[in-house]
Tab-separated table of C-alpha atoms and ligand atoms in Angstrom:
chain	number	residue	atom	x	y	z
A	140	UNK	CA	20.002	-0.989	-5.279
A	141	UNK	CA	19.357	-4.513	-6.525
A	142	UNK	CA	16.120	-5.149	-8.468
A	143	UNK	CA	14.932	-7.791	-5.952
A	144	UNK	CA	15.381	-5.350	-3.000
A	145	UNK	CA	13.495	-2.633	-4.880
A	146	UNK	CA	10.776	-5.114	-5.792
A	147	UNK	CA	10.423	-6.103	-2.107
A	148	UNK	CA	10.006	-2.493	-1.034
A	149	UNK	CA	7.742	-1.370	-3.851
A	150	UNK	CA	5.526	-4.448	-3.892
A	151	UNK	CA	5.048	-4.169	-0.114
A	152	UNK	CA	4.245	-0.500	-0.424
A	153	UNK	CA	1.581	-1.174	-3.050
A	154	UNK	CA	-0.357	-3.619	-0.845
A	155	UNK	CA	-2.393	-0.776	0.800
A	156	UNK	CA	-4.082	0.086	-2.477
A	157	UNK	CA	-7.233	-2.040	-2.772
A	158	UNK	CA	-8.673	-0.410	-5.910
A	159	UNK	CA	-7.919	-3.659	-7.715
A	160	UNK	CA	-9.500	-6.631	-6.063
A	161	UNK	CA	-7.265	-9.123	-4.267
A	162	UNK	CA	-7.723	-12.233	-2.268
A	163	UNK	CA	-6.783	-10.556	1.063
A	164	UNK	CA	-5.766	-13.977	2.441
A	165	UNK	CA	-3.041	-14.195	5.110
A	166	UNK	CA	-2.262	-17.948	4.750
A	167	UNK	CA	1.530	-18.687	4.972
A	168	UNK	CA	3.372	-21.971	4.474
A	169	UNK	CA	5.413	-21.325	7.651
A	170	UNK	CA	8.533	-22.459	5.968
A	171	UNK	CA	7.376	-26.109	5.763
A	172	UNK	CA	4.799	-26.357	2.940
A	173	UNK	CA	4.243	-25.243	-0.551
A	174	UNK	CA	2.745	-21.836	-1.657
A	175	UNK	CA	2.226	-18.592	0.187
A	176	UNK	CA	-0.904	-16.499	-0.147
A	177	UNK	CA	0.710	-13.752	1.967
A	178	UNK	CA	3.414	-12.911	-0.418
A	179	UNK	CA	3.338	-9.391	-1.724
A	180	UNK	CA	3.704	-8.382	-5.390
A	181	UNK	CA	0.873	-10.558	-6.977
A	182	UNK	CA	-2.769	-9.609	-6.646
A	183	UNK	CA	-6.009	-10.701	-8.386
A	184	UNK	CA	-8.391	-8.707	-10.400
A	185	UNK	CA	-11.334	-9.177	-12.794
A	186	UNK	CA	-11.313	-8.372	-16.457
A	187	UNK	CA	-14.441	-6.971	-18.260
A	188	UNK	CA	-15.370	-10.477	-19.329
A	189	UNK	CA	-15.241	-11.748	-15.768
A	190	UNK	CA	-11.935	-13.643	-15.875
A	191	UNK	CA	-9.839	-13.521	-12.687
A	192	UNK	CA	-6.300	-12.521	-13.595
A	193	UNK	CA	-3.076	-12.359	-11.494
A	194	UNK	CA	-1.343	-9.025	-11.630
A	195	UNK	CA	2.110	-7.840	-10.715
A	196	UNK	CA	1.154	-5.129	-8.171
A	197	UNK	CA	3.867	-2.560	-7.471
A	198	UNK	CA	4.633	1.113	-7.096
A	199	UNK	CA	6.862	2.932	-9.585
A	200	UNK	CA	8.282	4.592	-6.488
A	201	UNK	CA	7.379	5.006	-2.836
A	202	UNK	CA	9.031	8.445	-2.717
A	203	UNK	CA	6.227	10.941	-2.316
A	204	UNK	CA	6.050	14.672	-1.809
A	205	UNK	CA	2.605	14.458	-0.128
A	206	UNK	CA	1.984	13.841	3.514
A	207	UNK	CA	-1.231	11.808	3.761
A	208	UNK	CA	-1.270	10.802	7.389
A	209	UNK	CA	-2.779	7.322	6.771
A	210	UNK	CA	-0.101	6.345	4.242
A	211	UNK	CA	3.084	4.510	4.985
A	212	UNK	CA	4.744	6.271	1.967
A	213	UNK	CA	4.082	9.894	3.103
A	214	UNK	CA	6.995	12.300	2.993
A	215	UNK	CA	7.383	12.354	6.731
A	216	UNK	CA	7.566	8.604	7.042
A	217	UNK	CA	11.017	6.983	7.503
A	218	UNK	CA	10.407	3.847	5.558
A	219	UNK	CA	13.217	2.627	3.118
A	220	UNK	CA	12.626	4.183	-0.254
A	221	UNK	CA	13.115	2.810	-3.760
A	222	UNK	CA	12.348	3.869	-7.286
A	223	UNK	CA	11.996	1.979	-10.519
A	224	UNK	CA	12.453	3.593	-13.949
A	225	UNK	CA	9.643	2.941	-16.435
A	226	UNK	CA	12.056	0.699	-18.355
A	227	UNK	CA	12.701	-1.409	-15.296
A	228	UNK	CA	8.984	-1.908	-14.708
A	229	UNK	CA	8.456	-2.881	-18.372
A	230	UNK	CA	11.293	-5.446	-18.104
A	231	UNK	CA	9.957	-6.896	-14.869
A	232	UNK	CA	6.466	-7.233	-16.235
A	233	UNK	CA	7.660	-8.941	-19.373
A	234	UNK	CA	10.010	-11.269	-17.386
A	235	UNK	CA	7.194	-12.242	-15.030
A	236	UNK	CA	4.742	-12.680	-17.797
A	237	UNK	CA	7.085	-14.964	-19.782
A	238	UNK	CA	7.573	-17.139	-16.610
A	239	UNK	CA	3.808	-17.367	-16.354
A	240	UNK	CA	3.788	-15.681	-12.905
A	241	UNK	CA	1.331	-12.922	-13.942
A	242	UNK	CA	-1.156	-11.989	-16.638
A	243	UNK	CA	-0.980	-8.293	-16.113
A	244	UNK	CA	0.180	-5.251	-14.236
A	245	UNK	CA	-1.215	-3.031	-11.508
A	246	UNK	CA	0.979	0.096	-11.259
A	247	UNK	CA	0.669	2.930	-8.858
A	248	UNK	CA	3.198	5.477	-7.517
A	249	UNK	CA	3.916	8.105	-4.932
A	250	UNK	CA	3.955	11.621	-6.247
A	251	UNK	CA	7.350	12.471	-7.597
A	252	UNK	CA	7.991	16.005	-8.679
A	253	UNK	CA	4.390	16.848	-9.504
A	254	UNK	CA	1.195	14.969	-10.507
A	255	UNK	CA	1.824	15.510	-14.250
A	256	UNK	CA	5.357	14.034	-14.210
A	257	UNK	CA	4.165	11.091	-12.118
A	258	UNK	CA	1.226	10.393	-14.529
A	259	UNK	CA	3.534	10.665	-17.541
A	260	UNK	CA	5.867	8.039	-16.139
A	261	UNK	CA	3.033	5.617	-15.400
A	262	UNK	CA	1.654	6.168	-18.883
A	263	UNK	CA	5.036	5.597	-20.397
A	264	UNK	CA	5.214	2.092	-18.858
A	265	UNK	CA	1.859	1.232	-20.441
A	266	UNK	CA	2.828	2.808	-23.749
A	267	UNK	CA	6.129	1.005	-23.919
A	268	UNK	CA	4.505	-2.402	-22.989
A	269	UNK	CA	1.824	-1.974	-25.654
A	270	UNK	CA	3.753	-0.313	-28.528
A	271	UNK	CA	7.364	-1.521	-28.085
A	272	UNK	CA	6.565	-5.033	-26.861
A	273	UNK	CA	3.027	-5.601	-28.176
A	274	UNK	CA	1.984	-6.647	-24.624
A	275	UNK	CA	-1.687	-7.544	-24.710
A	276	UNK	CA	-2.103	-8.397	-21.004
A	277	UNK	CA	-4.227	-6.518	-18.493
A	278	UNK	CA	-2.865	-3.159	-17.265
A	279	UNK	CA	-4.411	-1.168	-14.400
A	280	UNK	CA	-2.800	2.275	-13.859
A	281	UNK	CA	-3.286	4.719	-10.980
A	282	UNK	CA	-4.789	7.950	-12.267
A	283	UNK	CA	-3.026	10.801	-10.522
A	284	UNK	CA	-5.360	13.519	-9.318
A	285	UNK	CA	-4.044	16.870	-10.425
A	286	UNK	CA	-2.380	15.534	-13.618
A	287	UNK	CA	-3.305	17.202	-16.905
A	288	UNK	CA	-6.058	15.855	-19.093
A	289	UNK	CA	-3.358	15.054	-21.729
A	290	UNK	CA	-1.371	12.887	-19.298
A	291	UNK	CA	-4.545	11.085	-18.128
A	292	UNK	CA	-5.731	10.520	-21.711
A	293	UNK	CA	-2.295	9.163	-22.694
A	294	UNK	CA	-2.611	6.615	-19.854
A	295	UNK	CA	-6.105	5.589	-20.844
A	296	UNK	CA	-5.067	4.870	-24.414
A	297	UNK	CA	-2.944	1.945	-23.230
A	298	UNK	CA	-4.455	0.899	-19.801
A	299	UNK	CA	-7.441	-1.334	-19.375
A	300	UNK	CA	-8.484	0.321	-16.188
A	301	UNK	CA	-7.708	3.550	-14.384
A	302	UNK	CA	-8.375	4.379	-10.763
A	303	UNK	CA	-8.227	7.773	-9.169
A	304	UNK	CA	-8.606	7.210	-5.438
A	305	UNK	CA	-10.736	9.588	-3.397
A	306	UNK	CA	-9.139	8.053	-0.297
A	307	UNK	CA	-11.497	9.718	2.213
A	308	UNK	CA	-15.230	10.364	1.808
A	309	UNK	CA	-15.457	14.053	2.548
A	310	UNK	CA	-13.368	17.205	2.013
A	311	UNK	CA	-13.116	17.934	5.719
A	312	UNK	CA	-11.694	14.366	6.127
A	313	UNK	CA	-9.098	15.154	3.497
A	314	UNK	CA	-8.282	18.565	5.009
A	315	UNK	CA	-7.646	16.785	8.321
A	316	UNK	CA	-5.527	13.872	7.065
A	317	UNK	CA	-4.428	14.562	3.486
A	318	UNK	CA	-4.054	18.318	3.224
A	319	UNK	CA	-2.646	18.282	-0.363
A	320	UNK	CA	-5.642	16.416	-1.744
A	321	UNK	CA	-9.080	17.683	-2.744
A	322	UNK	CA	-12.194	15.802	-3.840
A	323	UNK	CA	-12.555	18.322	-6.625
A	324	UNK	CA	-9.232	17.472	-8.099
A	325	UNK	CA	-9.860	13.706	-7.907
A	326	UNK	CA	-13.327	14.096	-9.498
A	327	UNK	CA	-11.840	16.256	-12.215
A	328	UNK	CA	-9.427	13.364	-13.052
A	329	UNK	CA	-12.467	10.954	-13.125
A	330	UNK	CA	-14.295	13.345	-15.411
A	331	UNK	CA	-11.405	13.414	-17.868
A	332	UNK	CA	-11.320	9.591	-17.883
A	333	UNK	CA	-15.052	9.382	-18.292
A	334	UNK	CA	-15.021	11.645	-21.328
A	335	UNK	CA	-12.100	9.627	-22.789
A	336	UNK	CA	-14.160	6.432	-22.396
A	337	UNK	CA	-17.221	8.101	-23.958
A	338	UNK	CA	-15.189	9.476	-26.983
A	339	UNK	CA	-13.627	6.088	-27.585
A	340	UNK	CA	-17.039	4.286	-27.393
A	341	UNK	CA	-18.592	6.801	-29.814
A	342	UNK	CA	-15.852	5.892	-32.414
A	343	UNK	CA	-16.694	2.202	-32.227
A	344	UNK	CA	-18.963	1.130	-35.030
A	345	UNK	CA	-22.531	0.344	-33.724
A	346	UNK	CA	-22.318	-3.348	-34.738
A	347	UNK	CA	-19.241	-3.801	-32.439
A	348	UNK	CA	-20.766	-1.887	-29.616
A	349	UNK	CA	-23.772	-4.171	-29.492
A	350	UNK	CA	-21.506	-7.072	-28.632
A	351	UNK	CA	-20.652	-5.438	-25.311
A	352	UNK	CA	-22.450	-6.381	-22.166
A	353	UNK	CA	-21.549	-3.291	-20.236
A	354	UNK	CA	-21.516	-0.554	-22.803
A	355	UNK	CA	-17.804	-0.788	-23.477
A	356	UNK	CA	-16.512	-2.213	-26.778
A	357	UNK	CA	-15.190	-5.711	-26.500
A	358	UNK	CA	-11.926	-6.502	-28.165
A	359	UNK	CA	-12.269	-8.049	-31.586
A	360	UNK	CA	-11.242	-11.717	-31.915
A	361	UNK	CA	-7.683	-11.754	-33.394
A	362	UNK	CA	-5.905	-9.008	-35.266
A	363	UNK	CA	-5.348	-5.391	-34.252
A	364	UNK	CA	-8.166	-3.411	-32.567
A	365	UNK	CA	-10.483	-1.974	-35.154
A	366	UNK	CA	-11.123	1.247	-33.314
A	367	UNK	CA	-9.249	3.226	-30.742
A	368	UNK	CA	-9.854	1.915	-27.207
A	369	UNK	CA	-9.751	3.774	-23.928
A	370	UNK	CA	-9.690	2.160	-20.457
A	371	UNK	CA	-12.100	-0.549	-21.653
A	372	UNK	CA	-12.458	-1.961	-18.115
A	373	UNK	CA	-13.541	1.522	-16.920
A	374	UNK	CA	-12.510	3.268	-13.743
A	375	UNK	CA	-12.661	2.425	-10.093
A	376	UNK	CA	-11.723	4.173	-6.797
A	377	UNK	CA	-10.871	3.363	-3.229
A	378	UNK	CA	-12.160	4.821	0.043
A	379	UNK	CA	-10.589	4.222	3.406
A	380	UNK	CA	-13.094	3.458	6.164
A	381	UNK	CA	-12.633	4.234	9.811
A	382	UNK	CA	-9.678	6.576	9.610
A	383	UNK	CA	-12.043	9.406	10.578
A	384	UNK	CA	-15.373	9.407	12.505
A	385	UNK	CA	-17.308	10.084	9.309
A	386	UNK	CA	-20.428	7.768	9.389
A	387	UNK	CA	-21.335	5.216	6.731
A	388	UNK	CA	-24.033	7.449	5.347
A	389	UNK	CA	-21.433	9.972	4.079
A	390	UNK	CA	-19.257	7.193	2.679
A	391	UNK	CA	-22.150	5.783	0.764
A	392	UNK	CA	-23.371	9.219	-0.409
A	393	UNK	CA	-19.950	9.864	-1.910
A	394	UNK	CA	-19.956	6.402	-3.562
A	395	UNK	CA	-23.438	6.950	-4.865
A	396	UNK	CA	-22.497	10.293	-6.393
A	397	UNK	CA	-19.515	8.777	-8.063
A	398	UNK	CA	-21.343	5.816	-9.502
A	399	UNK	CA	-23.971	8.175	-10.951
A	400	UNK	CA	-21.850	11.098	-11.999
A	401	UNK	CA	-18.605	9.369	-12.985
A	402	UNK	CA	-19.980	6.032	-14.093
A	403	UNK	CA	-17.447	4.166	-11.867
A	404	UNK	CA	-17.305	0.387	-12.226
A	405	UNK	CA	-16.434	-0.199	-8.599
A	406	UNK	CA	-15.907	1.656	-5.376
A	407	UNK	CA	-13.563	-0.350	-3.070
A	408	UNK	CA	-13.963	0.164	0.673
A	409	UNK	CA	-10.884	-0.561	2.711
A	410	UNK	CA	-10.993	-0.704	6.485
A	411	UNK	CA	-8.252	1.615	7.816
A	412	UNK	CA	-5.365	-0.453	9.163
A	413	UNK	CA	-2.933	1.273	11.567
A	414	UNK	CA	0.478	1.720	10.038
A	415	UNK	CA	3.932	1.638	11.737
A	416	UNK	CA	4.732	4.981	13.347
A	417	UNK	CA	1.305	6.359	12.372
A	418	UNK	CA	0.245	9.925	12.983
A	419	UNK	CA	-1.448	10.834	16.355
A	420	UNK	CA	-4.388	12.067	14.226
A	421	UNK	CA	-5.261	8.505	13.407
A	422	UNK	CA	-7.200	5.971	15.426
A	423	UNK	CA	-5.059	3.343	17.188
A	424	UNK	CA	-7.429	0.507	16.177
A	425	UNK	CA	-8.737	-0.714	12.883
A	426	UNK	CA	-12.549	-0.648	12.486
A	427	UNK	CA	-14.238	-4.077	12.640
A	428	UNK	CA	-13.826	-5.874	9.242
A	429	UNK	CA	-17.542	-6.508	9.215
A	430	UNK	CA	-18.070	-2.738	8.602
A	431	UNK	CA	-16.235	-3.026	5.343
A	432	UNK	CA	-18.363	-6.031	4.450
A	433	UNK	CA	-21.600	-4.144	5.282
A	434	UNK	CA	-20.497	-1.254	3.129
A	435	UNK	CA	-20.018	-3.602	0.149
A	436	UNK	CA	-23.494	-5.067	0.811
A	437	UNK	CA	-24.982	-1.569	1.023
A	438	UNK	CA	-23.149	-0.632	-2.198
A	439	UNK	CA	-24.978	-3.472	-4.045
A	440	UNK	CA	-28.294	-2.278	-2.647
A	441	UNK	CA	-27.708	1.176	-4.035
A	442	UNK	CA	-26.622	-0.044	-7.458
A	443	UNK	CA	-28.876	-2.997	-8.120
A	444	UNK	CA	-31.745	-3.057	-5.639
A	445	UNK	CA	-33.304	0.388	-5.832
A	446	UNK	CA	-32.500	1.563	-2.330
A	447	UNK	CA	-31.226	4.966	-1.332
A	448	UNK	CA	-28.692	5.847	1.355
A	449	UNK	CA	-31.176	7.212	3.924
A	450	UNK	CA	-33.204	3.977	3.856
A	451	UNK	CA	-30.316	1.700	4.803
A	452	UNK	CA	-28.395	3.520	7.502
A	453	UNK	CA	-29.550	3.547	11.150
A	454	UNK	CA	-31.575	6.676	11.781
A	455	UNK	CA	-29.767	7.467	15.043
A	456	UNK	CA	-26.111	7.451	14.105
A	457	UNK	CA	-26.144	7.270	10.278
A	458	UNK	CA	-24.143	4.053	10.304
A	459	UNK	CA	-25.007	0.600	9.014
A	460	UNK	CA	-26.297	-2.063	11.361
A	461	UNK	CA	-23.322	-4.419	11.955
A	462	UNK	CA	-25.386	-7.331	13.263
A	463	UNK	CA	-27.477	-7.985	10.164
A	464	UNK	CA	-27.120	-7.160	6.481
A	465	UNK	CA	-28.496	-3.769	5.434
A	466	UNK	CA	-31.485	-5.196	3.546
A	467	UNK	CA	-32.554	-7.238	6.559
A	468	UNK	CA	-31.993	-4.229	8.838
A	469	UNK	CA	-34.310	-2.177	6.543
A	470	UNK	CA	-36.949	-4.945	6.508
A	471	UNK	CA	-36.883	-5.234	10.311
A	472	UNK	CA	-37.492	-1.521	10.648
A	473	UNK	CA	-40.242	-1.597	7.979
A	474	UNK	CA	-42.257	-4.674	8.977
A	475	UNK	CA	-45.473	-2.953	8.055
A	476	UNK	CA	-44.396	-3.350	4.345
A	477	UNK	CA	-44.475	-7.171	4.825
A	478	UNK	CA	-45.411	-9.906	4.271
A	479	UNK	CA	-45.513	-9.635	0.479
A	480	UNK	CA	-47.248	-12.186	-1.791
A	481	UNK	CA	-44.643	-13.614	-4.122
A	482	UNK	CA	-47.381	-14.195	-6.718
A	483	UNK	CA	-48.555	-10.609	-6.880
A	484	UNK	CA	-45.856	-8.168	-5.664
A	485	UNK	CA	-44.050	-6.114	-8.195
A	486	UNK	CA	-40.329	-6.525	-8.934
A	487	UNK	CA	-39.297	-3.471	-7.063
A	488	UNK	CA	-40.745	-4.832	-3.725
A	489	UNK	CA	-39.570	-8.412	-4.384
A	490	UNK	CA	-36.059	-7.062	-4.574
A	491	UNK	CA	-36.540	-5.648	-1.046
A	492	UNK	CA	-37.281	-9.056	0.448
A	493	UNK	CA	-34.317	-10.202	2.619
A	494	UNK	CA	-32.671	-13.220	0.977
A	495	UNK	CA	-34.098	-12.491	-2.483
A	496	UNK	CA	-31.300	-11.734	-4.885
A	497	UNK	CA	-31.661	-10.224	-8.327
A	498	UNK	CA	-31.333	-13.694	-9.912
A	499	UNK	CA	-33.970	-15.178	-7.581
A	500	UNK	CA	-36.399	-12.334	-8.321
A	501	UNK	CA	-35.942	-12.769	-12.088
A	502	UNK	CA	-36.553	-16.535	-11.796
A	503	UNK	CA	-39.663	-15.939	-9.666
A	504	UNK	CA	-41.067	-13.514	-12.139
A	505	UNK	CA	-40.489	-16.036	-14.962
A	506	UNK	CA	-42.048	-18.829	-12.908
A	507	UNK	CA	-45.201	-16.969	-11.928
A	508	UNK	CA	-45.939	-16.393	-15.655
A	509	UNK	CA	-46.649	-20.110	-15.965
A	510	UNK	CA	-47.782	-21.214	-12.502
A	511	UNK	CA	-48.655	-20.167	-8.967
A	512	UNK	CA	-45.481	-19.982	-6.867
A	513	UNK	CA	-45.521	-22.385	-3.908
A	514	UNK	CA	-43.258	-22.943	-0.913
A	515	UNK	CA	-41.465	-25.790	-2.581
A	516	UNK	CA	-40.627	-23.497	-5.551
A	517	UNK	CA	-38.827	-21.136	-3.121
A	518	UNK	CA	-36.854	-24.122	-1.769
A	519	UNK	CA	-35.981	-25.223	-5.358
A	520	UNK	CA	-34.740	-21.603	-5.920
A	521	UNK	CA	-32.589	-21.975	-2.822
A	522	UNK	CA	-34.194	-19.016	-1.076
A	523	UNK	CA	-32.725	-18.842	2.425
A	524	UNK	CA	-35.001	-19.497	5.479
A	525	UNK	CA	-34.501	-15.889	6.667
A	526	UNK	CA	-36.829	-14.767	3.791
A	527	UNK	CA	-39.790	-16.823	5.071
A	528	UNK	CA	-41.198	-14.392	7.669
A	529	UNK	CA	-41.479	-11.784	4.932
A	530	UNK	CA	-43.320	-13.650	2.204
A	531	UNK	CA	-46.539	-15.632	1.538
A	532	UNK	CA	-46.747	-18.197	-1.246
A	533	UNK	CA	-49.818	-19.798	-2.870
A	534	UNK	CA	-49.828	-22.575	-0.246
A	535	UNK	CA	-48.001	-21.234	2.829
A	536	UNK	CA	-47.877	-18.218	5.119
A	537	UNK	CA	-46.720	-20.035	8.302
A	538	UNK	CA	-43.374	-18.140	8.423
A	539	UNK	CA	-45.126	-14.826	8.727
A	540	UNK	CA	-46.340	-15.569	12.231
A	541	UNK	CA	-42.869	-14.418	13.335
A	542	UNK	CA	-43.117	-11.096	11.541
A	543	UNK	CA	-44.489	-9.161	14.506
A	544	UNK	CA	-42.423	-11.141	17.120
A	545	UNK	CA	-39.985	-9.337	19.351
A	546	UNK	CA	-37.736	-12.403	18.887
A	547	UNK	CA	-37.513	-12.149	15.114
A	548	UNK	CA	-34.392	-9.997	15.169
A	549	UNK	CA	-32.578	-12.182	17.720
A	550	UNK	CA	-33.483	-15.318	15.784
A	551	UNK	CA	-31.966	-13.842	12.658
A	552	UNK	CA	-28.889	-12.348	14.287
A	553	UNK	CA	-27.721	-15.609	15.880
A	554	UNK	CA	-27.183	-17.535	12.642
A	555	UNK	CA	-25.856	-14.441	10.891
A	556	UNK	CA	-23.088	-14.304	13.563
A	557	UNK	CA	-22.160	-17.843	12.586
A	558	UNK	CA	-22.002	-17.042	8.894
A	559	UNK	CA	-18.530	-18.038	7.719
A	560	UNK	CA	-16.223	-15.523	6.227
A	561	UNK	CA	-16.210	-17.154	2.817
A	562	UNK	CA	-19.981	-17.341	2.737
A	563	UNK	CA	-20.221	-13.689	3.626
A	564	UNK	CA	-17.646	-12.848	0.961
A	565	UNK	CA	-19.492	-14.947	-1.582
A	566	UNK	CA	-22.755	-13.080	-0.899
A	567	UNK	CA	-20.939	-9.823	-1.371
A	568	UNK	CA	-19.540	-11.053	-4.706
A	569	UNK	CA	-22.879	-12.261	-6.060
A	570	UNK	CA	-24.944	-9.547	-4.492
A	571	UNK	CA	-27.588	-12.061	-3.495
A	572	UNK	CA	-29.095	-10.615	-0.396
B	1474	SF4	S1	-0.182	10.786	-2.439
B	1474	SF4	FE1	-0.627	10.307	-0.268
B	1474	SF4	S2	-1.570	8.234	-0.384
B	1474	SF4	FE2	-0.468	8.545	-2.330
B	1474	SF4	S3	1.626	7.696	-1.933
B	1474	SF4	FE3	1.628	9.890	-1.455
B	1474	SF4	S4	1.343	10.036	0.714
B	1474	SF4	FE4	0.664	8.042	0.052
């Protein structure tokens, strides 16, 4: 099979994996203009220092011995199959890199033979790129659950990031739709990666470790690395949302456990999308995209705002409120905790004010060391109007008259519905809520 045909099949098959961030845009030139955001094969991801890089995103093969019902590559699917050898992926990556198409590689694979053999082939691509060709670009490899610790550690020595996907939030969900997979096996792979990262970090001299913002050693400027590195961009995972009736509370509990226990950098939530000739076990419709967005917002609240899962899901059905962001939903249900005085309230409670992001709270705390905070200061800090019913300043408490109003929720929901997709995405990226 020609390389271009294989590339078409294996890049298309890789698009379902969201454990590296991508634009998700569907814009096409329609055959008349220039550029095409819809094209498969290139995705975007973020390096540890915050740069956005374009990656060649492909599978080594879409042959797979597993039968995950939600996956287009499952063994019972009749899609066209293709397979690259590790040497072919190395050549493609180098060719694309030299032409300036990409800055790195995201490589995943169906399970061929067994998890160990699959992991070894993925690791061989990274090894060859690094050792045979001195490739210094970004490499993100799929970590195959069930592979041996040796195979996973070999991958981590050359990859920047590894991701073992939990796919579904609970073991009963996996039993139902992905019978060959267990959470235990996936978490064992994460544990092996976590210990590889910790071992590498311990070998880095203290003076180099201090230069890292996130606990991982940063690469030295110029020359060869001074200490062995292991997955310096950490590990991430992906969870599919809406393929089973499991509520958001369970999805967030699994994410929270993985952030704490496995020190994951990111959990990616992907709304289930119906696949061609999908199993009858699966829903016929995708969940609303806003559910995915609310999960990302809730994820920020768990990691950076001091909330726990039970506080942010609706008590009745254990799902997130889709009409308003989860922090606003909590505030509306806990109006007796408001208004708060921005000149006196502690940091923990300020972080719970709707519309106050971490950056805003830090600036407010700095400001009130030198002056009384007034309404104009909130405006200068670009605090959104939706925060006003929940706070009093040194010179104003007029917004709080709405706090006990029946109409407060409806007044907030209407503008939220009009929030553009890009604004919503930006708030999810910055975590300002
Ligand atoms: S292991 Fe499951 S999700 Fe992964 S490629 Fe195979 S069938 Fe798809």
